[in-house]
Amino acid sequence: MKIDEKLVEDVAMLARLKIDDKEKFIKEMQKIVDYFQVLEEVETEGVEPMYTPIENNVKLRKKDARNFEDIEEIRKIFPSKEGNYLKIPGIHK
Amino acid sequence: MRFKPVIGLEIHVQLNTKTKAFCSCPADVFELEPNSAVCPVCTGQPGALPVPSEEMFEFGILLATALNCKIHEYSRFDRKNYFYPDLPKGYQITQFFHPLATEGYLELNGKKVKIRRIHLEEDAGKLIHSAETITEAKYSYVDMNRCGVPLAEIVTDPDIDSPREAREFLEKLRQILRYIGVSTGDMEKGALRCDANISVIDTETGIQSNKVEVKNMNSFKFVEKALEYEYGRIVELMKEGKEVEKETRGWDLSSKTTISMRSKEEANDYRYFPEPDIPPVILSKDYINNIKSRIPELPDEKLLRFKNEYGLGDYEAKILTSSVQLANYFEECVRITKNPKETSNWFLTELLRFVSPEDNFQNLKIKPEHFKELFDMVNNREISRNIAKNVFEETFKTGKNPREIVEKKGLKIVGDESMIEEILRKLIDQNPDKVQAYKNGKTGLLGFFVGGVMKETKGKADPRKVNEIARKLLSD
């Protein structure tokens, strides 16, 4: 897979990242993708993709609702706050 | 019709389970303080592990059963990746590859609208913007209470062929949701949300336009209005031979039009992949059948039974079965009154003037016994129908016994012939011209004399007797 400027731009857009040095990312991403090419060498013809190593059934959660005991801890890590809201820069700014 | 609309719907239903989809936070967050029902799982803290709610599956199975779907014993979750501030994890847990249910239908006016799939997923949070519009806002505020609230997404085939039918589909779906108790189905509160796909076929040329997705329609009325507008817009373009762009448009309330929301270049790529944190969900046949057996009588079945069992017309039966509460209360009343037709009449003409089908009928002050008492008094000619209506209103408002009200206020019918005759004679003496006119053939004037007696007796005279006596005296 060839990484080009267009792809880097697309990925950056999807991740909502602003990227200045595209060349750097083309190189780095190409390295990562090439590394994963190693996996291509394995013969997978006719092998079902494994979705999870845990093939036994999931245990479902019962319906007793309770509040998390330390909500304040979560609010504390908001980088910016207004009241109890998490304050963020305007989305289309 | 030369231009035929082709409409498919994508509906999100908030399931009113006790807990969120993958954590124990409460799911009823509509009126809570911002960020007060959140935990490491639903805010996407590193290392937190989601565990699916059993009740979410129960509700999903109930819904899939009510919509005649094939329910899959094996389903699992996937990650839908996108970045937006209302989604703290950067992905939504949904069922992309193996949905809970597929291949169902909802019957609407004798036609089957096919359901392609129903899958379970989690809701995103809520954003509030610091300015009128999202584009002007310098800041936005995130409330993550809604993150992780369970949703059932219902996707229909493009079987709907008018904006009106789209609305009717949603109304019927809401009725079913309420019947089976899995959601409030409240569109205004966002418990039921709908996106629509619409394209148009030119039946003369056989050409079909591109599909346009319409969003932001937060009421049944707006779904119909937005689709009507969009249909018109597409038809205009087709008539002019212009290309209909494949795009997403939003209903704009202030201009009553749809506005383009996303350019084509910004095409999303959700990079779906299996959710590694949740093993597959395998439900046994017994488990599914057990939940299926809990399905109550559904609107169509109830409607049919009301018509057959109580001999009601389609119109009456439809209204009386519009909600479970109303239908149940009606049946309670009929058990006591033993008169479905009369009970239905009183429900339609009187009771529903004061209550709406969505109200709680168990809290009403008027009880089934009161209906019986009232009917008995009317049928025994103790009170007139008009008086009965007033008594009904008072019983409805105060819960007092109809018989008590009638006795205290002296509302009983005056059946005493001599008294009726006396009043009539007085009227005849006072209105010789009208008597003459009556005798000359203006028989409509009978009403004047009957009305006079009713007025004099404050509506308590037996109208049948008054008629009879008036006719006799006037022709003397």
Coordinates of C-alpha atoms in Angstrom, one line a residue:
Chain A
M1 CA 0.0 0.0 0.0
K2 CA 1.4 3.3 -1.1
I3 CA 1.0 6.3 1.3
D4 CA 0.6 9.6 -0.5
E5 CA -0.2 13.1 0.4
K6 CA -3.9 12.7 -0.3
L7 CA -4.2 9.7 2.1
V8 CA -2.4 11.5 4.8
E9 CA -4.8 14.5 4.4
D10 CA -7.8 12.2 4.5
V11 CA -6.7 10.4 7.6
A12 CA -5.8 13.7 9.3
M13 CA -9.3 15.0 8.4
L14 CA -11.0 11.9 9.8
A15 CA -9.0 12.3 13.0
R16 CA -9.6 16.0 13.1
L17 CA -5.9 16.7 13.2
K18 CA -4.0 19.6 11.6
I19 CA -0.8 18.4 10.0
D20 CA 1.9 20.8 8.8
D21 CA 4.7 18.5 7.8
K22 CA 3.0 16.0 5.5
E23 CA 6.2 14.6 4.2
K24 CA 7.2 13.4 7.6
F25 CA 3.8 11.6 8.0
I26 CA 4.0 10.0 4.6
K27 CA 7.4 8.5 5.6
E28 CA 6.3 7.4 9.0
M29 CA 3.0 5.9 7.9
Q30 CA 4.6 4.1 5.0
K31 CA 7.0 2.5 7.5
I32 CA 4.2 1.3 9.7
V33 CA 2.1 0.0 6.8
D34 CA 5.2 -1.8 5.4
Y35 CA 5.9 -3.4 8.7
F36 CA 2.4 -4.8 8.8
Q37 CA 2.9 -6.3 5.3
V38 CA 4.8 -9.0 7.1
L39 CA 1.4 -10.4 8.0
E40 CA 0.6 -10.8 4.4
E41 CA 3.1 -13.6 4.1
V42 CA 0.9 -15.9 6.2
E43 CA -1.3 -18.2 4.1
T44 CA -4.8 -17.4 5.2
E45 CA -6.7 -19.0 2.3
G46 CA -9.8 -20.8 3.7
V47 CA -9.2 -19.7 7.3
E48 CA -12.1 -18.0 9.1
P49 CA -11.1 -14.7 10.6
M50 CA -10.9 -15.0 14.4
Y51 CA -13.0 -12.3 16.0
T52 CA -12.3 -13.1 19.6
P53 CA -10.2 -15.6 21.5
I54 CA -13.1 -15.9 23.9
E55 CA -15.6 -18.0 22.1
N56 CA -17.8 -18.7 25.2
N57 CA -20.8 -16.5 25.6
V58 CA -20.7 -13.0 27.0
K59 CA -22.1 -12.5 30.4
L60 CA -24.8 -9.8 30.3
R61 CA -25.2 -7.2 32.9
K62 CA -28.3 -7.2 35.1
K63 CA -30.5 -4.2 35.3
D64 CA -29.7 -2.5 38.6
A65 CA -28.7 1.0 37.9
R66 CA -26.4 2.9 40.1
N67 CA -24.4 6.1 39.8
F68 CA -20.6 5.9 39.6
E69 CA -19.3 6.8 43.0
D70 CA -16.7 9.3 41.9
I71 CA -18.2 11.4 39.2
E72 CA -16.2 14.4 40.4
E73 CA -13.0 12.6 39.5
I74 CA -14.2 12.5 35.9
R75 CA -15.2 16.1 35.9
K76 CA -11.8 17.0 37.4
I77 CA -10.0 15.8 34.3
F78 CA -12.0 18.1 31.9
P79 CA -9.4 20.4 30.4
S80 CA -11.9 23.2 30.6
K81 CA -15.2 23.6 32.3
E82 CA -18.3 25.7 32.6
G83 CA -20.5 24.6 35.5
N84 CA -20.5 20.9 35.1
Y85 CA -20.2 21.1 31.3
L86 CA -17.0 20.1 29.5
K87 CA -16.1 23.3 27.6
I88 CA -14.6 22.9 24.2
P89 CA -13.6 25.2 21.3
G90 CA -16.3 25.8 18.7
I91 CA -16.6 22.8 16.4
H92 CA -16.5 24.8 13.1
K93 CA -14.3 27.5 14.4
Chain B
M1 CA -48.6 10.5 -10.8
R2 CA -45.6 10.8 -13.1
F3 CA -43.0 11.3 -10.4
K4 CA -43.1 8.7 -7.7
P5 CA -41.2 9.2 -4.5
V6 CA -39.2 6.2 -3.0
I7 CA -38.6 6.6 0.7
G8 CA -36.7 4.5 3.2
L9 CA -36.3 5.4 6.9
E10 CA -33.6 5.0 9.4
I11 CA -35.0 5.3 12.9
H12 CA -33.2 5.5 16.2
V13 CA -35.2 4.5 19.2
Q14 CA -34.0 5.2 22.7
L15 CA -34.7 2.2 24.8
N16 CA -36.0 3.0 28.3
T17 CA -33.9 0.4 30.1
K18 CA -32.9 1.0 33.7
T19 CA -29.2 1.2 32.8
K20 CA -27.1 2.4 30.0
A21 CA -26.1 0.0 27.2
F22 CA -22.6 -1.0 28.5
C23 CA -22.4 0.4 32.1
S24 CA -24.6 0.7 35.2
C25 CA -25.3 4.4 34.9
P26 CA -29.0 5.2 34.8
A27 CA -30.4 5.5 31.3
D28 CA -33.1 8.0 32.0
V29 CA -31.0 11.1 31.7
F30 CA -33.4 13.5 30.1
E31 CA -33.7 16.0 33.0
L32 CA -30.5 15.4 34.9
E33 CA -27.8 17.9 35.6
P34 CA -25.1 17.9 33.0
N35 CA -22.4 15.2 33.4
S36 CA -24.1 13.7 36.5
A37 CA -24.8 10.2 35.1
V38 CA -21.4 9.3 33.8
C39 CA -18.7 6.8 34.6
P40 CA -15.4 5.6 33.2
V41 CA -17.1 3.3 30.7
C42 CA -19.4 5.8 29.1
T43 CA -16.9 8.6 29.1
G44 CA -14.3 6.4 27.5
Q45 CA -11.6 6.4 30.2
P46 CA -8.6 4.2 29.3
G47 CA -9.0 0.6 30.6
A48 CA -12.7 0.8 31.3
L49 CA -14.5 -2.3 29.9
P50 CA -18.1 -2.3 28.5
V51 CA -20.5 -5.0 29.5
P52 CA -23.7 -5.2 27.5
S53 CA -27.0 -4.8 29.4
E54 CA -29.3 -7.8 29.4
E55 CA -32.4 -5.6 29.4
M56 CA -31.2 -3.9 26.2
F57 CA -31.3 -7.3 24.6
E58 CA -34.7 -8.1 26.1
F59 CA -36.1 -4.8 24.7
G60 CA -34.4 -5.4 21.4
I61 CA -36.0 -8.9 21.1
L62 CA -39.5 -7.5 22.1
L63 CA -39.1 -4.8 19.4
A64 CA -37.9 -7.3 16.8
T65 CA -40.8 -9.6 17.6
A66 CA -43.3 -6.8 17.3
L67 CA -41.8 -5.9 13.9
N68 CA -42.0 -9.6 12.7
C69 CA -38.2 -9.9 12.4
K70 CA -35.9 -12.8 12.3
I71 CA -34.0 -12.7 15.6
H72 CA -30.4 -14.0 15.5
E73 CA -29.1 -16.2 18.3
Y74 CA -25.6 -14.9 17.4
S75 CA -25.0 -11.2 17.4
R76 CA -22.0 -9.1 18.3
F77 CA -20.7 -5.6 18.5
D78 CA -18.4 -3.5 16.3
R79 CA -16.8 -0.1 16.5
K80 CA -17.8 2.7 14.3
N81 CA -15.0 5.2 14.3
Y82 CA -15.4 8.9 14.0
F83 CA -14.2 12.0 15.8
Y84 CA -16.8 14.3 17.2
P85 CA -16.9 15.9 20.6
D86 CA -20.1 14.2 21.6
L87 CA -18.4 10.8 21.4
P88 CA -15.7 10.6 24.0
K89 CA -14.3 7.2 23.0
G90 CA -13.8 8.2 19.3
Y91 CA -16.0 5.3 18.3
Q92 CA -19.6 4.2 18.8
I93 CA -20.3 0.6 19.8
T94 CA -22.8 -0.7 17.4
Q95 CA -23.8 -3.9 15.6
F96 CA -22.6 -3.6 12.0
F97 CA -21.7 -7.1 10.8
H98 CA -24.0 -9.2 12.9
P99 CA -27.2 -7.3 13.9
L100 CA -29.7 -8.6 16.4
A101 CA -32.5 -8.9 13.9
T102 CA -33.2 -8.7 10.2
E103 CA -36.0 -9.3 7.6
G104 CA -39.1 -8.0 9.3
Y105 CA -42.0 -5.8 8.4
L106 CA -44.6 -3.4 9.8
E107 CA -48.1 -3.6 8.4
L108 CA -49.4 -0.2 7.5
N109 CA -52.9 0.2 5.9
G110 CA -52.8 -3.3 4.6
K111 CA -49.3 -2.9 3.1
K112 CA -46.1 -4.5 4.5
V113 CA -43.3 -2.0 4.9
K114 CA -40.2 -4.2 5.1
I115 CA -37.7 -3.8 7.9
R116 CA -34.2 -4.5 6.7
R117 CA -32.5 -4.7 10.1
I118 CA -32.7 -3.8 13.8
H119 CA -29.4 -3.4 15.7
L120 CA -28.4 -2.3 19.1
E121 CA -26.0 0.5 19.7
E122 CA -25.1 3.3 22.1
D123 CA -26.2 7.0 21.9
A124 CA -23.7 9.9 21.8
G125 CA -23.6 12.8 24.2
K126 CA -25.2 16.2 23.8
L127 CA -23.6 19.4 22.6
I128 CA -24.7 22.9 23.5
H129 CA -23.4 25.8 21.4
S130 CA -22.5 29.3 22.7
A131 CA -24.1 31.0 19.7
E132 CA -27.3 30.8 17.7
T133 CA -25.8 28.4 15.2
I134 CA -23.1 25.8 15.4
T135 CA -21.0 27.5 12.9
E136 CA -20.9 30.8 14.8
A137 CA -20.2 29.3 18.2
K138 CA -16.9 30.2 19.7
Y139 CA -17.4 27.5 22.4
S140 CA -19.4 24.4 22.7
Y141 CA -20.4 22.5 25.9
V142 CA -20.4 18.8 26.2
D143 CA -22.9 16.9 28.4
M144 CA -22.0 13.2 28.4
N145 CA -25.1 12.0 30.3
R146 CA -26.6 10.6 27.1
C147 CA -23.4 8.8 26.1
G148 CA -24.1 5.1 26.2
V149 CA -27.9 5.2 26.4
P150 CA -29.1 2.2 24.5
L151 CA -30.6 2.7 21.1
A152 CA -32.3 0.4 18.7
E153 CA -31.7 1.4 15.1
I154 CA -34.4 0.3 12.7
V155 CA -33.7 0.4 9.0
T156 CA -36.6 0.0 6.5
D157 CA -36.5 -0.9 2.9
P158 CA -37.4 1.9 0.5
D159 CA -41.0 0.7 0.5
I160 CA -42.6 3.9 1.5
D161 CA -44.2 5.9 -1.3
S162 CA -45.3 9.2 0.1
P163 CA -44.3 11.7 2.8
R164 CA -47.6 11.1 4.5
E165 CA -47.0 7.3 4.6
A166 CA -43.6 8.0 6.2
R167 CA -45.4 9.9 8.9
E168 CA -48.0 7.2 9.4
F169 CA -45.2 4.6 9.6
L170 CA -43.6 6.5 12.4
E171 CA -46.8 7.1 14.2
K172 CA -47.6 3.4 14.1
L173 CA -44.1 2.5 15.2
R174 CA -44.5 4.8 18.2
Q175 CA -47.8 3.2 19.1
I176 CA -46.1 -0.2 19.0
L177 CA -43.1 1.0 21.1
R178 CA -45.5 2.3 23.7
Y179 CA -47.6 -0.9 23.6
I180 CA -44.6 -3.1 24.3
G181 CA -43.1 -0.5 26.7
V182 CA -39.6 -0.4 25.3
S183 CA -39.5 3.4 24.6
T184 CA -41.5 6.5 25.2
G185 CA -41.3 7.1 21.5
D186 CA -41.3 10.8 22.1
M187 CA -39.9 12.6 19.1
E188 CA -39.8 16.0 20.6
K189 CA -37.6 14.7 23.4
G190 CA -35.4 12.8 21.0
A191 CA -36.4 9.3 22.2
L192 CA -37.4 8.6 18.6
R193 CA -35.3 10.1 15.8
C194 CA -35.6 9.6 12.1
D195 CA -33.5 10.1 9.1
A196 CA -35.0 9.5 5.7
N197 CA -33.7 8.6 2.3
I198 CA -35.7 9.8 -0.7
S199 CA -35.3 9.4 -4.4
V200 CA -37.8 10.0 -7.2
I201 CA -38.7 7.8 -10.2
D202 CA -39.9 9.4 -13.4
T203 CA -42.4 6.8 -14.4
E204 CA -42.5 8.0 -18.0
T205 CA -38.8 7.6 -18.6
G206 CA -38.0 5.1 -15.9
I207 CA -35.2 7.2 -14.7
Q208 CA -34.6 7.3 -10.9
S209 CA -32.8 10.2 -9.2
N210 CA -29.9 9.9 -6.8
K211 CA -30.8 9.3 -3.2
V212 CA -30.9 12.3 -0.8
E213 CA -30.6 11.8 2.9
V214 CA -32.8 14.1 5.0
K215 CA -32.0 14.7 8.7
N216 CA -33.0 16.9 11.6
M217 CA -36.7 16.2 11.6
N218 CA -37.7 16.2 15.2
S219 CA -41.5 15.8 14.9
F220 CA -43.9 13.6 12.9
K221 CA -45.2 16.7 11.2
F222 CA -41.7 17.8 10.2
V223 CA -40.9 14.4 8.7
E224 CA -43.9 14.8 6.4
K225 CA -43.1 18.5 5.6
A226 CA -39.4 17.9 5.0
L227 CA -40.1 15.0 2.7
E228 CA -42.8 16.9 0.8
Y229 CA -40.3 19.8 0.3
E230 CA -37.5 17.5 -0.7
Y231 CA -39.8 15.6 -3.1
G232 CA -40.8 18.9 -4.7
R233 CA -37.2 20.0 -5.0
I234 CA -36.1 16.8 -6.6
V235 CA -39.0 16.8 -9.1
E236 CA -38.2 20.3 -10.1
L237 CA -34.5 19.4 -10.8
M238 CA -35.6 16.3 -12.8
K239 CA -38.1 18.4 -14.9
E240 CA -35.3 20.8 -15.7
G241 CA -33.1 17.9 -16.6
K242 CA -30.6 18.7 -13.9
E243 CA -28.6 16.3 -11.8
V244 CA -29.9 15.5 -8.3
E245 CA -26.8 15.4 -6.1
K246 CA -26.3 12.5 -3.8
E247 CA -26.0 14.4 -0.5
T248 CA -27.2 14.9 3.1
R249 CA -29.6 17.7 3.7
G250 CA -31.1 19.0 7.0
W251 CA -34.6 20.2 7.6
D252 CA -34.5 23.9 8.5
L253 CA -37.4 24.9 10.6
S254 CA -37.1 28.7 10.1
S255 CA -37.1 28.6 6.3
K256 CA -39.2 25.4 6.0
T257 CA -36.7 24.0 3.5
T258 CA -33.9 21.5 3.5
I259 CA -30.3 22.7 3.4
S260 CA -27.3 20.9 2.2
M261 CA -25.2 19.7 5.2
R262 CA -22.2 17.8 3.9
S263 CA -20.1 18.1 0.8
K264 CA -19.3 15.0 -1.1
E265 CA -15.6 15.3 -0.6
E266 CA -16.0 15.0 3.2
A267 CA -17.2 11.5 2.7
N268 CA -16.9 9.6 6.0
D269 CA -15.0 6.4 6.5
Y270 CA -16.1 4.7 9.7
R271 CA -13.5 2.0 9.6
Y272 CA -15.8 -0.5 11.2
F273 CA -14.1 -3.4 13.0
P274 CA -15.2 -5.9 15.6
E275 CA -15.4 -4.6 19.2
P276 CA -12.6 -6.6 20.9
D277 CA -13.9 -5.8 24.4
I278 CA -17.2 -7.6 24.1
P279 CA -17.4 -11.3 23.3
P280 CA -20.1 -12.4 20.9
V281 CA -23.6 -12.5 22.4
I282 CA -25.2 -15.9 22.0
L283 CA -28.8 -16.2 23.0
S284 CA -30.5 -19.6 23.3
K285 CA -33.7 -20.3 21.5
D286 CA -35.4 -20.8 24.8
Y287 CA -34.2 -17.5 26.1
I288 CA -35.5 -15.7 22.9
N289 CA -38.8 -17.6 23.0
N290 CA -39.3 -16.8 26.7
I291 CA -39.0 -13.1 25.9
K292 CA -41.2 -13.4 22.8
S293 CA -43.9 -14.9 25.0
R294 CA -44.0 -11.7 27.0
I295 CA -45.2 -9.7 24.0
P296 CA -48.6 -8.2 24.8
E297 CA -51.5 -7.9 22.4
L298 CA -50.3 -5.5 19.7
P299 CA -52.3 -2.6 18.2
D300 CA -53.6 -4.5 15.1
E301 CA -54.7 -7.5 17.1
K302 CA -56.4 -5.3 19.7
L303 CA -58.2 -3.3 17.0
L304 CA -59.5 -6.4 15.4
R305 CA -60.6 -7.8 18.7
F306 CA -62.4 -4.6 19.7
K307 CA -64.3 -4.7 16.4
N308 CA -65.3 -8.4 16.8
E309 CA -65.8 -8.6 20.5
Y310 CA -67.6 -5.3 21.1
G311 CA -69.1 -4.8 17.7
L312 CA -67.4 -1.4 17.2
G313 CA -66.8 0.4 13.9
D314 CA -63.3 0.9 12.6
Y315 CA -63.2 4.5 13.6
E316 CA -64.3 3.9 17.2
A317 CA -62.0 0.9 17.7
K318 CA -59.0 2.8 16.3
I319 CA -59.4 5.6 18.8
L320 CA -60.1 3.3 21.7
T321 CA -57.0 1.2 21.0
S322 CA -54.7 4.2 20.3
S323 CA -53.1 3.6 23.7
V324 CA -53.0 0.6 26.0
Q325 CA -54.2 2.7 28.9
L326 CA -57.2 3.9 27.1
A327 CA -58.1 0.4 25.8
N328 CA -57.7 -1.1 29.2
Y329 CA -59.9 1.5 30.9
F330 CA -62.5 1.0 28.2
E331 CA -62.5 -2.7 28.8
E332 CA -62.8 -2.2 32.6
C333 CA -65.8 0.0 32.0
V334 CA -67.5 -2.4 29.6
R335 CA -67.1 -5.2 32.2
I336 CA -69.3 -3.2 34.5
T337 CA -71.7 -1.5 32.1
K338 CA -72.1 -4.6 29.9
N339 CA -72.8 -2.1 27.1
P340 CA -69.8 -1.6 24.7
K341 CA -71.6 0.5 22.2
E342 CA -72.9 3.0 24.8
T343 CA -69.6 3.0 26.6
S344 CA -67.8 3.7 23.3
N345 CA -70.1 6.6 22.6
W346 CA -69.5 8.2 25.9
F347 CA -65.7 7.7 25.6
L348 CA -65.6 9.3 22.2
T349 CA -68.0 12.2 22.7
E350 CA -67.4 13.0 26.4
L351 CA -64.5 11.3 28.1
L352 CA -61.9 12.2 25.4
R353 CA -62.9 15.8 25.6
F354 CA -61.2 15.9 29.0
V355 CA -58.4 13.4 28.7
S356 CA -55.9 12.4 26.1
P357 CA -55.2 8.7 25.2
E358 CA -51.7 9.0 26.7
D359 CA -53.0 10.0 30.2
N360 CA -53.0 7.8 33.2
F361 CA -56.5 6.4 33.4
Q362 CA -56.0 4.7 36.7
N363 CA -55.8 8.1 38.3
L364 CA -59.2 9.3 36.9
K365 CA -61.8 10.3 39.5
I366 CA -64.5 8.9 37.3
K367 CA -64.7 5.1 37.8
P368 CA -66.3 2.3 35.7
E369 CA -69.1 2.0 38.2
H370 CA -70.0 5.7 37.6
F371 CA -70.5 4.9 33.9
K372 CA -73.0 2.2 34.8
E373 CA -74.9 4.4 37.2
L374 CA -75.1 7.1 34.6
F375 CA -76.3 4.7 31.8
D376 CA -78.9 3.2 34.1
M377 CA -80.4 6.6 34.9
V378 CA -80.5 7.5 31.3
N379 CA -82.0 4.2 30.2
N380 CA -84.6 4.3 33.0
R381 CA -85.5 7.7 31.8
E382 CA -84.6 9.2 35.2
I383 CA -82.5 11.9 33.6
S384 CA -82.2 13.3 30.1
R385 CA -79.2 12.8 27.9
N386 CA -78.2 16.4 28.1
I387 CA -78.4 16.4 31.9
A388 CA -76.4 13.2 31.9
K389 CA -73.6 15.0 30.1
N390 CA -73.5 17.7 32.8
V391 CA -73.5 15.0 35.5
F392 CA -70.7 13.2 33.7
E393 CA -68.6 16.3 33.7
E394 CA -69.1 16.9 37.4
T395 CA -68.4 13.2 38.2
F396 CA -65.3 13.4 36.1
K397 CA -64.1 16.5 37.9
T398 CA -65.1 15.6 41.5
G399 CA -65.5 11.8 41.6
K400 CA -68.9 12.2 43.1
N401 CA -71.5 9.5 42.4
P402 CA -73.8 10.5 39.5
R403 CA -76.9 9.4 41.4
E404 CA -75.9 11.6 44.3
I405 CA -75.4 14.6 42.0
V406 CA -78.7 14.1 40.4
E407 CA -80.5 13.8 43.7
K408 CA -78.8 16.7 45.4
K409 CA -79.4 19.0 42.4
G410 CA -82.9 17.7 41.6
L411 CA -82.0 16.9 38.1
K412 CA -84.5 14.1 37.6
I413 CA -86.7 14.2 34.6
V414 CA -90.0 15.8 35.0
G415 CA -92.4 13.2 33.6
D416 CA -95.4 14.7 35.3
E417 CA -97.8 15.2 32.4
S418 CA -100.0 17.8 34.1
M419 CA -97.0 20.0 34.8
I420 CA -95.8 19.7 31.2
E421 CA -99.3 20.5 30.0
E422 CA -99.5 23.5 32.2
I423 CA -96.3 25.0 30.9
L424 CA -97.4 24.3 27.3
R425 CA -100.8 25.9 27.7
K426 CA -99.1 29.1 29.0
L427 CA -96.8 29.1 26.0
I428 CA -99.7 28.6 23.7
D429 CA -101.6 31.5 25.3
Q430 CA -98.6 33.8 25.0
N431 CA -97.9 33.0 21.3
P432 CA -101.1 32.8 19.4
D433 CA -99.4 33.9 16.1
K434 CA -97.0 30.9 16.4
V435 CA -99.9 28.5 17.1
Q436 CA -101.6 29.8 14.0
A437 CA -98.5 29.5 11.9
Y438 CA -98.1 25.9 13.1
K439 CA -101.6 25.1 12.2
N440 CA -101.0 26.6 8.7
G441 CA -98.3 24.1 8.1
K442 CA -95.1 25.5 9.7
T443 CA -94.7 22.3 11.7
G444 CA -91.1 23.2 12.5
L445 CA -92.5 25.5 15.2
L446 CA -93.1 22.4 17.3
G447 CA -89.5 22.9 18.3
F448 CA -90.3 26.3 19.7
F449 CA -92.8 24.9 22.1
V450 CA -90.8 21.9 23.1
G451 CA -87.8 24.1 23.6
G452 CA -89.9 26.5 25.8
V453 CA -90.8 23.6 28.1
M454 CA -87.2 22.4 28.3
K455 CA -86.1 25.9 29.2
E456 CA -88.7 26.2 31.9
T457 CA -87.8 22.9 33.4
K458 CA -84.1 23.5 33.0
G459 CA -83.8 20.6 30.7
K460 CA -85.3 18.1 33.0
A461 CA -88.6 17.4 31.2
D462 CA -88.8 14.1 29.4
P463 CA -88.4 15.2 25.8
R464 CA -90.5 12.4 24.4
K465 CA -93.5 13.3 26.5
V466 CA -93.1 17.0 25.8
N467 CA -93.2 16.2 22.1
E468 CA -96.2 14.1 22.4
I469 CA -98.2 16.5 24.5
A470 CA -97.2 19.6 22.5
R471 CA -98.3 17.9 19.2
K472 CA -101.6 17.0 20.8
L473 CA -102.3 20.5 22.2
L474 CA -101.3 22.3 19.1
S475 CA -103.6 20.4 16.9
D476 CA -106.6 20.9 19.1

